[in-house]
Short mmCIF file of C-alpha atoms in Angstrom, two decimals:
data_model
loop_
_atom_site.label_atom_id
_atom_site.label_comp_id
_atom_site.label_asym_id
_atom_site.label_seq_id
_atom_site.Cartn_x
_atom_site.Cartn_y
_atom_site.Cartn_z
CA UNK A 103 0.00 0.00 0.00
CA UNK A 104 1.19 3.27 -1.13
CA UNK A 105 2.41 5.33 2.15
CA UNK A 106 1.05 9.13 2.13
CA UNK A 107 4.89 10.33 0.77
CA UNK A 108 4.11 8.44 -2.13
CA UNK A 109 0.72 9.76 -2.89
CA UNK A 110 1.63 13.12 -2.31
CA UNK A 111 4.67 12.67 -4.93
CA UNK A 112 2.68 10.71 -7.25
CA UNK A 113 0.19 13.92 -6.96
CA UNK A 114 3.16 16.31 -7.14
CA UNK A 115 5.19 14.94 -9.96
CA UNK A 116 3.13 16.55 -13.01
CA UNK A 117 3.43 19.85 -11.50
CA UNK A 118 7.42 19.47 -11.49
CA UNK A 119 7.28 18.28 -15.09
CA UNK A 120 8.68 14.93 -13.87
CA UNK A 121 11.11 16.09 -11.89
CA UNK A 122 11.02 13.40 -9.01
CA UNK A 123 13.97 14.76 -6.76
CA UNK A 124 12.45 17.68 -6.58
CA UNK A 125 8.56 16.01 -5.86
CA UNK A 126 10.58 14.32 -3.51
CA UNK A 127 12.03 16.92 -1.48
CA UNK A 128 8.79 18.88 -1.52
CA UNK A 129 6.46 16.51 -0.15
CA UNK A 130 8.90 15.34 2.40
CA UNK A 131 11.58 13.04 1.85
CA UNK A 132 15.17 13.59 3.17
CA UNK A 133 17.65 15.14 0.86
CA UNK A 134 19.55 11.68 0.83
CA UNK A 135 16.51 9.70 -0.46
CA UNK A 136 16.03 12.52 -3.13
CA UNK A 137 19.31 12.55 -4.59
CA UNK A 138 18.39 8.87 -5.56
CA UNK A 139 14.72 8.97 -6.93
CA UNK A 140 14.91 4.87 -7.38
CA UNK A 141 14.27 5.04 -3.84
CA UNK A 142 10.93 6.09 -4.75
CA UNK A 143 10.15 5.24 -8.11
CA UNK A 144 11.05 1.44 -7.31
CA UNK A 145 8.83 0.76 -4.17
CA UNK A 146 6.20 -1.44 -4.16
CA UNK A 147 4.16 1.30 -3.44
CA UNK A 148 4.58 3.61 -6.30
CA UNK A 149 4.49 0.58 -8.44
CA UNK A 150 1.07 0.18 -6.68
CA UNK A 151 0.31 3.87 -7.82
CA UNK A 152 1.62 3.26 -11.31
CA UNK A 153 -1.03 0.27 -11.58
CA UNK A 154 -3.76 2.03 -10.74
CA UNK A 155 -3.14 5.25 -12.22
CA UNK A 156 -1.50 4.58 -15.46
CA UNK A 157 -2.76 1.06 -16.21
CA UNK A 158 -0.56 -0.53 -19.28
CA UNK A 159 -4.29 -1.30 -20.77
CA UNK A 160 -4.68 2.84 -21.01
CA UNK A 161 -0.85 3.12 -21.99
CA UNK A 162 -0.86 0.90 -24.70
CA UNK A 163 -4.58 2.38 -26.13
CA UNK A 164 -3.02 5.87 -26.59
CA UNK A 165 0.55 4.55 -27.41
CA UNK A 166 -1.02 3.29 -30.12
CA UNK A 167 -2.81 7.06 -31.15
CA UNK A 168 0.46 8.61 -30.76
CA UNK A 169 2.33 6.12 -33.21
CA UNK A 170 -0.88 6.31 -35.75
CA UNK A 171 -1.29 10.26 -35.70
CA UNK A 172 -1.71 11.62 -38.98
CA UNK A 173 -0.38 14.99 -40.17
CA UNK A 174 -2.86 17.73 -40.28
CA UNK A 175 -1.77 21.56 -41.78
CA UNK A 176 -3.65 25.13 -41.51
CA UNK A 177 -4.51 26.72 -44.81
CA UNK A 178 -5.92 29.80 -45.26
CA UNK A 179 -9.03 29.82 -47.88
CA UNK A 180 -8.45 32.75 -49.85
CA UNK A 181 -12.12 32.36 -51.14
CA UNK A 182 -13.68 32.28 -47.92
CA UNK A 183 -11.50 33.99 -45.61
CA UNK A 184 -11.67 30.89 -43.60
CA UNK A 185 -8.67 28.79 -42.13
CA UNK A 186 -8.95 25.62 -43.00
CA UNK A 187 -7.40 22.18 -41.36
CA UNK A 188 -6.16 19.75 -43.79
CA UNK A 189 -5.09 15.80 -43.08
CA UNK A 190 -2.10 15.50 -45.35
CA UNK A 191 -2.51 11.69 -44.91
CA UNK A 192 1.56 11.63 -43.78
CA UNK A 193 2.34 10.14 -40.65
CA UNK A 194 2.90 13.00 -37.46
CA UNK A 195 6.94 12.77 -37.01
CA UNK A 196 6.89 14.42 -34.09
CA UNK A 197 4.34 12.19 -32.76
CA UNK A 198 5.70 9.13 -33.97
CA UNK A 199 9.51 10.00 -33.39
CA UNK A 200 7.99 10.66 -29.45
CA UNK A 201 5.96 7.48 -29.32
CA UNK A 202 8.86 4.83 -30.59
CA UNK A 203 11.28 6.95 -27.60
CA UNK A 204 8.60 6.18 -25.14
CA UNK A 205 8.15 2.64 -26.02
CA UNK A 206 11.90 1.82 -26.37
CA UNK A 207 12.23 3.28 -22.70
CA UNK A 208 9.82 1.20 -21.51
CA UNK A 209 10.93 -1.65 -22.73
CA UNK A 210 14.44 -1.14 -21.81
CA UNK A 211 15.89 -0.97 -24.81
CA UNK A 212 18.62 1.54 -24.62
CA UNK A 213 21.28 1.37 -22.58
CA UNK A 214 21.51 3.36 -19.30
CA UNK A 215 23.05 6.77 -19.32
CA UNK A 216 26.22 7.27 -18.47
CA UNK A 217 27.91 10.53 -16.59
CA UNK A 218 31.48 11.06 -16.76
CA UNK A 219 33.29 11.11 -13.51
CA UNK A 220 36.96 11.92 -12.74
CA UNK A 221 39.07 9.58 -10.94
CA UNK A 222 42.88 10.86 -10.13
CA UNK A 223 42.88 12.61 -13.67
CA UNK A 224 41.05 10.05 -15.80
CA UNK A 225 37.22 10.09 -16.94
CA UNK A 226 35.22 7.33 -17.21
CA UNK A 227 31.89 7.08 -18.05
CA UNK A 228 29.31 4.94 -15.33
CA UNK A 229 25.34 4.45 -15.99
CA UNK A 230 23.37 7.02 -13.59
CA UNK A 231 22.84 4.14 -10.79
CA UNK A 232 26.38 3.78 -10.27
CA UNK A 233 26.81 7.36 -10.15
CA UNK A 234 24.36 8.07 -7.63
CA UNK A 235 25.60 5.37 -5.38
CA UNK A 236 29.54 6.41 -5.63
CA UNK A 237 27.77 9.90 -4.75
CA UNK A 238 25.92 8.63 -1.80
CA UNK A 239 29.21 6.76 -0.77
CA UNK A 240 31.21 9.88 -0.43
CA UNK A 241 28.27 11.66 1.13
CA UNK A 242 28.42 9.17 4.04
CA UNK A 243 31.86 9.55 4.62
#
């Protein structure tokens, strides 16, 4: 069950244009759990939240519209002064291109991002998760 944190952040979160460390620290959360917004987003709780709010039935029904949207252009009617909307028939790329990046994320398809860090002069590049917990390491010490 889904503790009050949670609903409030799950509440929060479209306000901060997805911005879940900062959802997190609003509604509550210590600055430690926030720097790491798995803590959150991978409870059984928000999961709980996710299910009942975003059910995959709803996400797949306008996944689906977003990949299928067609085109459409304004036109002014010189004739009747009017603006018209036209359906060029051609497939919305901006629509589309969005739609294939949302389902490739969900199902895990590219690789995790990666932030360069500097050890004793050299960069390497780590996935986020390893970042964050080589940040909460040094934060402890």
């Amino acid at each position: 069950m889904p503790t009050i944190k949670q609903k409030k952040a799950f509440n929060k979160i479209v306000e901060n244009r997805g911005n879940i460390s900062k959802t997190m620290l609003e509604v509550g959360y210590a600055e430690n759990s926030a720097r790491n917004p798995k803590n959150l987003t991978d409870s059984d709780g928000w999961m709980e939240l996710m299910k009942t709010h975003l059910p995959d039935s709803l996400l797949a029904k306008r996944h689906k519209e977003l990949l299928n949207k067609r085109e459409h252009i304004a036109k002014n009617n010189n004739e009747t002064h009017q603006i018209e909307v036209l359906d060029t028939g051609e497939p919305d790329t901006n629509a589309v291109k969005a739609g294939l990046d949302m389902a490739y994320k969900l199902k895990g398809k590219y690789a995790p991002e990666k932030k360069d860090i500097t050890t004793q002069g050299e960069k390497i590049g780590l996935p986020d998760d390893k970042v964050a917990k080589i940040n909460e390491i040094a934060l402890d010490e």
